[in-house]
Short mmCIF file of C-alpha atoms and ligand atoms in Angstrom, two decimals:
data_model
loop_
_atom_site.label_atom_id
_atom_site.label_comp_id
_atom_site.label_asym_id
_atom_site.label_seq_id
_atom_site.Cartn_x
_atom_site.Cartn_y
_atom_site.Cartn_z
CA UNK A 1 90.79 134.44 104.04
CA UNK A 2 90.58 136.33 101.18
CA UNK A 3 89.91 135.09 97.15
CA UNK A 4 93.37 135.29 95.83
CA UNK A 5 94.68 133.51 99.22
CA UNK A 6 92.14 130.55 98.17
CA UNK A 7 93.32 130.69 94.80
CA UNK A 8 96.85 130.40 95.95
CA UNK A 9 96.32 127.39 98.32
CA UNK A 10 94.45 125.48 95.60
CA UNK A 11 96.68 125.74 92.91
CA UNK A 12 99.70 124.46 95.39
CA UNK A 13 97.81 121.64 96.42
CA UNK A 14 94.61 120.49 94.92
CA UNK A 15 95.63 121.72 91.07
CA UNK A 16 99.27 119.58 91.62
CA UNK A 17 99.84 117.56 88.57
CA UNK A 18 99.77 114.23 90.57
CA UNK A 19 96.73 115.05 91.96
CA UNK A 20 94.29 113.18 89.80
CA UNK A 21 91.82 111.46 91.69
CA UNK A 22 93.37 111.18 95.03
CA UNK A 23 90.47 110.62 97.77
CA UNK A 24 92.62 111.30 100.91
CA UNK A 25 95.84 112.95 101.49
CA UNK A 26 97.35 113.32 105.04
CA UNK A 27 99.91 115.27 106.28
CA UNK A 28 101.34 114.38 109.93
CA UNK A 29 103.38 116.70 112.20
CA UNK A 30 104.29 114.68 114.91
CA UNK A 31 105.89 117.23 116.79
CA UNK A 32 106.99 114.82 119.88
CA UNK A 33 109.00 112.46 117.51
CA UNK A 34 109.35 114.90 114.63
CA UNK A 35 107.54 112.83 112.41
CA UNK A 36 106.84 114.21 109.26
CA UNK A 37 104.70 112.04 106.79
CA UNK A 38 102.44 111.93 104.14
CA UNK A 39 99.78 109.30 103.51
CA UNK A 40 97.95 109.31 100.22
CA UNK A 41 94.51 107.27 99.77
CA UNK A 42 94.21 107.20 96.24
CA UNK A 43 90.99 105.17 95.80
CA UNK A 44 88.96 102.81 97.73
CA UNK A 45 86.70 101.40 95.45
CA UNK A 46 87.93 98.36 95.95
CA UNK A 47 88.98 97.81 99.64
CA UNK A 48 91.07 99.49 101.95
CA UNK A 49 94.20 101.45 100.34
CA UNK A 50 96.93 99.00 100.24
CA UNK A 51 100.38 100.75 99.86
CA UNK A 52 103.91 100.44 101.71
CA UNK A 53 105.37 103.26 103.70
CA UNK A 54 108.66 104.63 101.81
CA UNK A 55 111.08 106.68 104.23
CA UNK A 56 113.27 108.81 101.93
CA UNK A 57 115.40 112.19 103.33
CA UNK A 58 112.86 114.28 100.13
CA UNK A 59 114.60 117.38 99.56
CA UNK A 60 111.67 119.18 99.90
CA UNK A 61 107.35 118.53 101.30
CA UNK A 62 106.66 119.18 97.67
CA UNK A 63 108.73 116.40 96.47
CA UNK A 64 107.62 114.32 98.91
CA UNK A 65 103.87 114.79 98.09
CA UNK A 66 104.75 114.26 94.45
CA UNK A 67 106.03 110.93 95.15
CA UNK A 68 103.58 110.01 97.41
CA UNK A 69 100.75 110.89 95.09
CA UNK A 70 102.45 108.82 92.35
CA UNK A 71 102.91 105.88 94.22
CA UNK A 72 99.22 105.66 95.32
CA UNK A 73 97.97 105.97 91.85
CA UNK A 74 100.31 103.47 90.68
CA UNK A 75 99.16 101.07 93.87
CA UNK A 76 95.30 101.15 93.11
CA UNK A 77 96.23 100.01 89.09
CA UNK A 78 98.74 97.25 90.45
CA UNK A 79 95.85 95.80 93.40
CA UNK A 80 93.28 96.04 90.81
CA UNK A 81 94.85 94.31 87.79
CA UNK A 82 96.16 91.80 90.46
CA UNK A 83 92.60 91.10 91.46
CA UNK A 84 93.11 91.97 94.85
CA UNK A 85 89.84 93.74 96.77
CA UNK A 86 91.83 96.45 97.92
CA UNK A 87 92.68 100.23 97.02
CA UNK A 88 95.68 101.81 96.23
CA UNK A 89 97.22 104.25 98.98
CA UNK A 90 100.90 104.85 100.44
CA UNK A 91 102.69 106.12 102.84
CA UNK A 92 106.24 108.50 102.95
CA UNK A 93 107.99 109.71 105.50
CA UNK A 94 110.44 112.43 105.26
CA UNK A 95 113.37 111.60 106.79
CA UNK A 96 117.20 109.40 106.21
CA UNK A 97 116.37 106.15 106.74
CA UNK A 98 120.19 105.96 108.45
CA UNK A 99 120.05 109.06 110.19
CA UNK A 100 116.72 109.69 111.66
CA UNK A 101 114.72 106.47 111.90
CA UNK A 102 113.82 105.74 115.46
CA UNK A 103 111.87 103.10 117.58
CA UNK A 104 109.25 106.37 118.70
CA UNK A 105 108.97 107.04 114.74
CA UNK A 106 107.68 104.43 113.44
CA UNK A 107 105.33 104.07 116.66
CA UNK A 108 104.04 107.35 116.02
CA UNK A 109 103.76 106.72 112.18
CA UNK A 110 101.49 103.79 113.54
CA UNK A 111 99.12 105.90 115.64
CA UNK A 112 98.52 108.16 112.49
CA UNK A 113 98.00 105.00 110.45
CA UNK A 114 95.72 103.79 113.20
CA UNK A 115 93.47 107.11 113.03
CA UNK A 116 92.53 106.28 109.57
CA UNK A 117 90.83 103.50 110.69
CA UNK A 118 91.64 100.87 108.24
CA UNK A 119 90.99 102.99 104.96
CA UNK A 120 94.94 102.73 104.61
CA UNK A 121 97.06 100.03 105.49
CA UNK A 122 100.94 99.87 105.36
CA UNK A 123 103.56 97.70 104.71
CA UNK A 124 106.89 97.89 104.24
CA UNK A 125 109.13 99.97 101.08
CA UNK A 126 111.96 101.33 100.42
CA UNK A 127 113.89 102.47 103.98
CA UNK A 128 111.82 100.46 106.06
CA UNK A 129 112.63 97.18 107.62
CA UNK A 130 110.93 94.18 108.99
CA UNK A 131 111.41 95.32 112.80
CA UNK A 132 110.37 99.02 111.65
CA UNK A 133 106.97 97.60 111.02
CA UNK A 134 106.84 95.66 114.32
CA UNK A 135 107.12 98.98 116.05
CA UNK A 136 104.27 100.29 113.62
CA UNK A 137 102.42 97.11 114.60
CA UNK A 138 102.45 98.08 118.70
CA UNK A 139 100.13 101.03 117.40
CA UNK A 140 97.91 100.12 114.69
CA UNK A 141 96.29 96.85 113.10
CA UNK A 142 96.44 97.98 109.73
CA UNK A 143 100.05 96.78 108.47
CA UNK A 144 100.40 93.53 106.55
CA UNK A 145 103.92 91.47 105.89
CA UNK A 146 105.05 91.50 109.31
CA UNK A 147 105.78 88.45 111.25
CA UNK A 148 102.39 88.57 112.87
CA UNK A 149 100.52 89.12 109.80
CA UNK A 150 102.50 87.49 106.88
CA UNK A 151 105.03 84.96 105.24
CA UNK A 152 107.77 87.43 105.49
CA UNK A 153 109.63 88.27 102.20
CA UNK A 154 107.31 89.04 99.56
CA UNK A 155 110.13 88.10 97.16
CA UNK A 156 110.27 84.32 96.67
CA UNK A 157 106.20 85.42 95.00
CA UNK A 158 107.63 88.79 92.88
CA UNK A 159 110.09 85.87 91.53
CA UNK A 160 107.27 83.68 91.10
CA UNK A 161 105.44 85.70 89.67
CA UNK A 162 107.85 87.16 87.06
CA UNK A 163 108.84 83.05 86.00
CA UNK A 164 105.25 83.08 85.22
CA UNK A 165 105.17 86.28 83.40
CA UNK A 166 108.27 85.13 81.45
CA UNK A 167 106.65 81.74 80.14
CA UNK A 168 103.13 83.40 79.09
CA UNK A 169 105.71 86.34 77.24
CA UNK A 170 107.70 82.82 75.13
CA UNK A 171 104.16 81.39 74.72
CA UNK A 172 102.83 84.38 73.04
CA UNK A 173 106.26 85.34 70.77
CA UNK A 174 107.75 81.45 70.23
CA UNK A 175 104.17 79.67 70.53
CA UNK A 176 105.49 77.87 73.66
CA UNK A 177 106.51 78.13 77.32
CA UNK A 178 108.78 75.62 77.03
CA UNK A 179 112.20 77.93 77.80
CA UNK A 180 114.43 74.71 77.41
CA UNK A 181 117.80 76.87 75.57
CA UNK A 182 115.95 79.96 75.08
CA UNK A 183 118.92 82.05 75.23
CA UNK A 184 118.44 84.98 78.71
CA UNK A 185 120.18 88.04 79.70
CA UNK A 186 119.38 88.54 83.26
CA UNK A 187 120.04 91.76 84.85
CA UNK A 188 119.88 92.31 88.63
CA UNK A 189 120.62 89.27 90.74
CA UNK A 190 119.13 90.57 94.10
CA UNK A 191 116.45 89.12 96.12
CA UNK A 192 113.59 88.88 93.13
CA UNK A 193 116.69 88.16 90.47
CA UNK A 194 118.64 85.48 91.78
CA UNK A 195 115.23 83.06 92.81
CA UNK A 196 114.06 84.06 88.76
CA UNK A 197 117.49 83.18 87.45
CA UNK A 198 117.51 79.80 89.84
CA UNK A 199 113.92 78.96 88.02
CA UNK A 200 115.37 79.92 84.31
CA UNK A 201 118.19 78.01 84.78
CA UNK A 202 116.10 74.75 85.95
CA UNK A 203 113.43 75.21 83.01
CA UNK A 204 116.85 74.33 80.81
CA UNK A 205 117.52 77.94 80.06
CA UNK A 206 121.02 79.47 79.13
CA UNK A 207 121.64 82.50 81.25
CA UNK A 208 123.55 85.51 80.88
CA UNK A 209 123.46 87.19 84.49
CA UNK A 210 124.79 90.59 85.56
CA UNK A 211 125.29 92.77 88.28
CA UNK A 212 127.14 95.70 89.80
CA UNK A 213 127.64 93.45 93.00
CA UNK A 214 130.33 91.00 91.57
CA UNK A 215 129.85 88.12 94.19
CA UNK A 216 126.28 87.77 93.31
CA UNK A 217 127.42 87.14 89.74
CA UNK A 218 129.93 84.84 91.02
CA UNK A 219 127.58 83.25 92.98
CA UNK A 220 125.02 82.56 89.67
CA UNK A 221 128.07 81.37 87.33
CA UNK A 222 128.38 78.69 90.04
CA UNK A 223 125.31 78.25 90.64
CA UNK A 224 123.48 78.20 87.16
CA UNK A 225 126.39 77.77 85.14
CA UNK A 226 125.48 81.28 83.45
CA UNK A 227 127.85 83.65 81.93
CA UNK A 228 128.57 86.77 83.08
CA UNK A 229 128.20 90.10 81.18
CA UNK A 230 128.97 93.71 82.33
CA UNK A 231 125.74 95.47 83.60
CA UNK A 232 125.97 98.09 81.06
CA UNK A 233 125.37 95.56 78.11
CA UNK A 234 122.97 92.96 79.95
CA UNK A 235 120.29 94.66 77.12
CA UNK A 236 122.49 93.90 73.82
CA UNK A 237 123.12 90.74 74.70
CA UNK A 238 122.15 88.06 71.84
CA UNK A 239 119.41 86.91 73.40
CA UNK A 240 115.95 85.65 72.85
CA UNK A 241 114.60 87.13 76.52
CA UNK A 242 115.97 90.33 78.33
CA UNK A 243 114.98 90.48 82.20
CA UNK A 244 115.68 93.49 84.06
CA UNK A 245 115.41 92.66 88.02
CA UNK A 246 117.97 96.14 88.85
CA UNK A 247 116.51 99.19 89.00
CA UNK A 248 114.14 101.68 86.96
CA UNK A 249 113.94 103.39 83.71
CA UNK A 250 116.57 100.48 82.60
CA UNK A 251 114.17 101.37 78.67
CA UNK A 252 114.49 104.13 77.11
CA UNK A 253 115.63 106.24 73.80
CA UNK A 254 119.03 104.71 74.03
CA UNK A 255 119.20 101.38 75.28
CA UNK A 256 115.56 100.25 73.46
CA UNK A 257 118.03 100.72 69.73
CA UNK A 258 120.02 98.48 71.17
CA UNK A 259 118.21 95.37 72.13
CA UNK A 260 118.81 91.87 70.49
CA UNK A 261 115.62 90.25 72.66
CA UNK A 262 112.27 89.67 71.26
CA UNK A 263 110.80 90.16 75.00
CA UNK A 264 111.51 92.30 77.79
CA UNK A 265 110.09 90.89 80.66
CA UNK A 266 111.18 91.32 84.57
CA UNK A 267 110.89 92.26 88.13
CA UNK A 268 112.31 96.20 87.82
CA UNK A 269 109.62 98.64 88.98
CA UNK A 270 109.18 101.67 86.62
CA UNK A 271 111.08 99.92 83.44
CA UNK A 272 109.85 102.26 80.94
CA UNK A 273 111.50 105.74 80.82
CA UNK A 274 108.70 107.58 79.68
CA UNK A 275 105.26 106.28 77.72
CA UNK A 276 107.18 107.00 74.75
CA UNK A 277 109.31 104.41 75.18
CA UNK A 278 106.71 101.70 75.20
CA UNK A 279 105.37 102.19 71.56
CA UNK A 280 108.80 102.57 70.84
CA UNK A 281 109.32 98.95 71.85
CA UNK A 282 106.31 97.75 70.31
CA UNK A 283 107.58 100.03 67.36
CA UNK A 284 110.67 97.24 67.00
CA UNK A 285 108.50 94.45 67.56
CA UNK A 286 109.79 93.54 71.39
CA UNK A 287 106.84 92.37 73.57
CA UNK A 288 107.16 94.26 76.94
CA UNK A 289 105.69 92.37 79.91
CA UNK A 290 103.92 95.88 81.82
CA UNK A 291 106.19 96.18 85.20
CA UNK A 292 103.33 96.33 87.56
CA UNK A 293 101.73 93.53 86.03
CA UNK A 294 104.42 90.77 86.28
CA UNK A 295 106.15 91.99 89.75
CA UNK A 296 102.90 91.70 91.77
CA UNK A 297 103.82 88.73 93.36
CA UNK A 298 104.75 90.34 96.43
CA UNK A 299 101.56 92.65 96.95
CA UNK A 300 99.52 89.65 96.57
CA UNK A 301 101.76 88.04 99.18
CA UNK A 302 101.56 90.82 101.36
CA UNK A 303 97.78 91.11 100.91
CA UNK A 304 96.65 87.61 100.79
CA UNK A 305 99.07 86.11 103.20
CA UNK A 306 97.32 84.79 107.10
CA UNK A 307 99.28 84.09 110.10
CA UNK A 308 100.69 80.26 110.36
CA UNK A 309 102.08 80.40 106.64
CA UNK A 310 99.80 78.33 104.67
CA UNK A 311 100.64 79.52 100.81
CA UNK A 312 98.23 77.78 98.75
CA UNK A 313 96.32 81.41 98.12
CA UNK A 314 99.03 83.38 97.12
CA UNK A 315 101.11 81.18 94.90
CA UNK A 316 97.59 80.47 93.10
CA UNK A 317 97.26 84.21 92.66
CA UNK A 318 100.55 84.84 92.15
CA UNK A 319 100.76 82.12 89.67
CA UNK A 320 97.60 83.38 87.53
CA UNK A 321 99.56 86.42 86.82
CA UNK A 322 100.60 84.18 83.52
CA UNK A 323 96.99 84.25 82.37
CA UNK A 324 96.29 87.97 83.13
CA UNK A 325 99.49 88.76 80.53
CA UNK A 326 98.33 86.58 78.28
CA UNK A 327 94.99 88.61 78.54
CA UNK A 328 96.86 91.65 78.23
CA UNK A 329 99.11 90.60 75.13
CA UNK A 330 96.18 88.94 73.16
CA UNK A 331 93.94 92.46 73.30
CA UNK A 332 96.99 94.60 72.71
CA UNK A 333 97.42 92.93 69.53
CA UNK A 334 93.63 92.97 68.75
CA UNK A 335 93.46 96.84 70.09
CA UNK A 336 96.75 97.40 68.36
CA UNK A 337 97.61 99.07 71.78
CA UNK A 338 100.83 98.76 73.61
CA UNK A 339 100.55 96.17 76.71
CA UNK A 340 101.39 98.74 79.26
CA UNK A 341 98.08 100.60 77.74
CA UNK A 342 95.71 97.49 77.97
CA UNK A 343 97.08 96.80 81.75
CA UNK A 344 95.65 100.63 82.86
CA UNK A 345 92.67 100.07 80.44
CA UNK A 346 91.71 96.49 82.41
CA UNK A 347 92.47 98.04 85.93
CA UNK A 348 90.13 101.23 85.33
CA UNK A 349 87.96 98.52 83.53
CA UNK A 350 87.60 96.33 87.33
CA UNK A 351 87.67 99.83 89.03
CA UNK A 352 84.66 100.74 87.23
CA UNK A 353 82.69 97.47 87.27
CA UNK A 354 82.78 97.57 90.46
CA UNK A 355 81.40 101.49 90.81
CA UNK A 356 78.45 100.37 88.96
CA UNK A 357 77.52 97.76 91.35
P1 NAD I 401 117.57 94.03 95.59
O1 NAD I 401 118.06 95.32 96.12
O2 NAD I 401 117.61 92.80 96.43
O3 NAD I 401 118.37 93.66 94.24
C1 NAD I 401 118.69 94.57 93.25
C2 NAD I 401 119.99 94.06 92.61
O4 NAD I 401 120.26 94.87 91.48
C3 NAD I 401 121.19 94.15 93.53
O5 NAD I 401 121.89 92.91 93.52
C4 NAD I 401 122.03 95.27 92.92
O6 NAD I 401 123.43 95.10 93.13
C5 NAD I 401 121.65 95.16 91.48
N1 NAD I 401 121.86 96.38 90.69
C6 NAD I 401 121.66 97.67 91.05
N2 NAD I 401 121.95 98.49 90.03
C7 NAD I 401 122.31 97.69 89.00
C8 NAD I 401 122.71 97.94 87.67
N3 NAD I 401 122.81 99.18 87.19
N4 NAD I 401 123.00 96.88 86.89
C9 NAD I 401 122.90 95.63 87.35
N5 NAD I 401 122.54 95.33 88.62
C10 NAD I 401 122.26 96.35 89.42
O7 NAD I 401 116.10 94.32 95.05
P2 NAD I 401 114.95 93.27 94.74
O8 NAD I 401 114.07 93.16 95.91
O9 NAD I 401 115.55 92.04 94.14
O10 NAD I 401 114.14 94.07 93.62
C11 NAD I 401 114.60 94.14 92.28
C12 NAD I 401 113.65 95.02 91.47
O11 NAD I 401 112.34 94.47 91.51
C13 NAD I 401 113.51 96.46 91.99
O12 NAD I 401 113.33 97.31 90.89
C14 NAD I 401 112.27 96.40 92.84
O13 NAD I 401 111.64 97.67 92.93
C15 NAD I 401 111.42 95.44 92.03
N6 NAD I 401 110.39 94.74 92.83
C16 NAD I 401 110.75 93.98 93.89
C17 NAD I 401 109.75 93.33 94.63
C18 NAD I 401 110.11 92.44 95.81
O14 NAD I 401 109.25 91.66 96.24
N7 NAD I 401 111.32 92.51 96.33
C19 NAD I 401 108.41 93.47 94.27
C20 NAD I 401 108.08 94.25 93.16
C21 NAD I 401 109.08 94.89 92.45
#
């Protein structure tokens, strides 16, 4: 191979924008199945790269690396500010979860997880299902949150979690936790939404609730006696505490003008729309709960969890996320940082503490 094909290869790959530290990136060609996957090890400084397998139909590999690089990164600052001994890493396949997912895919995405020996481990994301990851489980020891392994739905602890998060947000902004008729707009009433709006509602909170799925909104007016809102507005609502539980990038130049809460703080991965839109919250004086901070009540589930269900480990973990924001809000205010900025700083912080050692 000549220079200028080197040059060429490196600048596809190693010089890709996502690339940052990555230790370990994996591309599989299963050519019986058709598997085609990426795993990305991102660092291991702290334990084994824990990261779920996503299985999206990418429009192109390049995408699909992209993502998977992203994800990774974001997985070793999420394990490490959750205290967990364990690395960041995940997994895509590239394929329609509804088209091309098979039995003999996900076995043979197990025997490629399996010759990693245990520097990745998977679990499920986006396109995957419980019984997907029993067929990854015939093939490889290194998957968590199955039946065999786990307490099933991470989501009771992301909902957890987040009640947690919400209380040490009040505590820092009102001086209290007490949410007795703090006024909430909730928005997303899914499997994390609905179990945080069912502990708002019996902390003596008055809920607004919305969702694109009208009998889940139904379903909270009777239960919670909230009131409903259209999803569009659940962020101008007059309301003391916003909490997005829908999807991403739900903060950003537009909607940020427009909220009436003093705190943003829910389950929804990937809230901010760009870092820009962070100092522009802290710009209006709206404390922002970081995303990756509050929602980790399910990786800690997933990580934590041992067979025969005993919970005592993760909820204690899961409910300590309270004290790590409180951690994070305090030194944003001393650092006059945004608390999206002190979450990466204390993550890199643990990730190099424990390099020195
Ligand atoms: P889910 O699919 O069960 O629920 C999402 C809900 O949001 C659905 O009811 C859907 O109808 C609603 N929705 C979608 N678009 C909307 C919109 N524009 N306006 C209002 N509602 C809308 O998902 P989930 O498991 O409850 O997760 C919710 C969020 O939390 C996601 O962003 C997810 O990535 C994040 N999260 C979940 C977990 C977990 O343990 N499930 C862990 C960490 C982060």
């Amino acid at each position: 191979m000549n220079a200028l094909h080197t040059s060429v290869h490196h600048s596809a790959v190693f010089d890709h924008p996502e690339m940052g530290e990555h230790e370990n990136i994996v591309f599989v060609q299963d050519k019986e199945t058709g598997l085609s996957a990426i795993i990305a090890v991102h660092d291991t400084t702290l334990g084994p790269a824990l990261g779920g397998c996503r299985v999206w139909p990418y429009e192109t590999p390049g995408h699909a690396l992209t993502d998977a690089l992203r994800l990774s990164h974001g997985m070793t600052y999420k394990n490490s500010l959750a205290g967990l001994d364990l690395g960041g890493g995940k997994a895509v396949i590239i394929a329609d979860p509804r088209k091309d997912k098979s039995v003999e895919l996900m076995e043979a995405f197990g025997r490629h997880v399996e010759r990693l020996a245990g520097t990745y481990i998977t679990a499920e994301d986006v396109g995957v299902s419980p019984d997907d990851m029993e067929a990854v489980a015939r093939h490889t020891e290194h998957v968590r949150g199955t039946s065999d392994t786990g307490l099933g739905d991470p989501s009771p602890y992301t909902a957890l979690g987040v009640f947690e998060g919400i209380k040490s947000s009040a505590r820092h902004v009102f001086g209290s936790s007490n949410l007795q008729g703090k006024k909430i707009s909730l928005q997303g009433l899914g499997h994390v939404g609905f179990d945080v709006a069912r502990q708002l509602h019996e902390a003596g909170a008055d809920l607004t609730v919305s969702d694109i799925h009208v009998p889940a909104v139904l379903r909270a007016i009777e239960a919670f006696a909230a009131t409903a809102v259209d999803p569009a507005e659940a962020h101008m609502v007059d309301a003391d505490i916003f909490v997005p539980c829908a999807l991403g990038a739900g903060l950003n130049a537009r909607t940020i003008p427009q909220i009436q809460a003093r705190i943003v703080a829910g389950a929804a991965n990937n809230q901010l729309q760009t870092p820009a839109d962070g100092i522009a919250l802290k710009k209006r004086g709206i404390l922002y709960a970081p995303d990756y901070a509050i929602n980790a009540g399910g990786v800690i589930s997933i990580a934590l969890a041992k067979p025969g269900g005993c919970d005592t480990k993760v909820r204690e973990k899961t409910i300590a996320i309270g004290e790590t924001l409180t951690a994070i809000f305090d030194r944003a205010k001393r650092e006059e940082a945004t608390p999206e900025q002190i979450a990466d700083r204390m993550a890199e912080e643990r990730l190099s503490n424990a390099n020195s050692v």
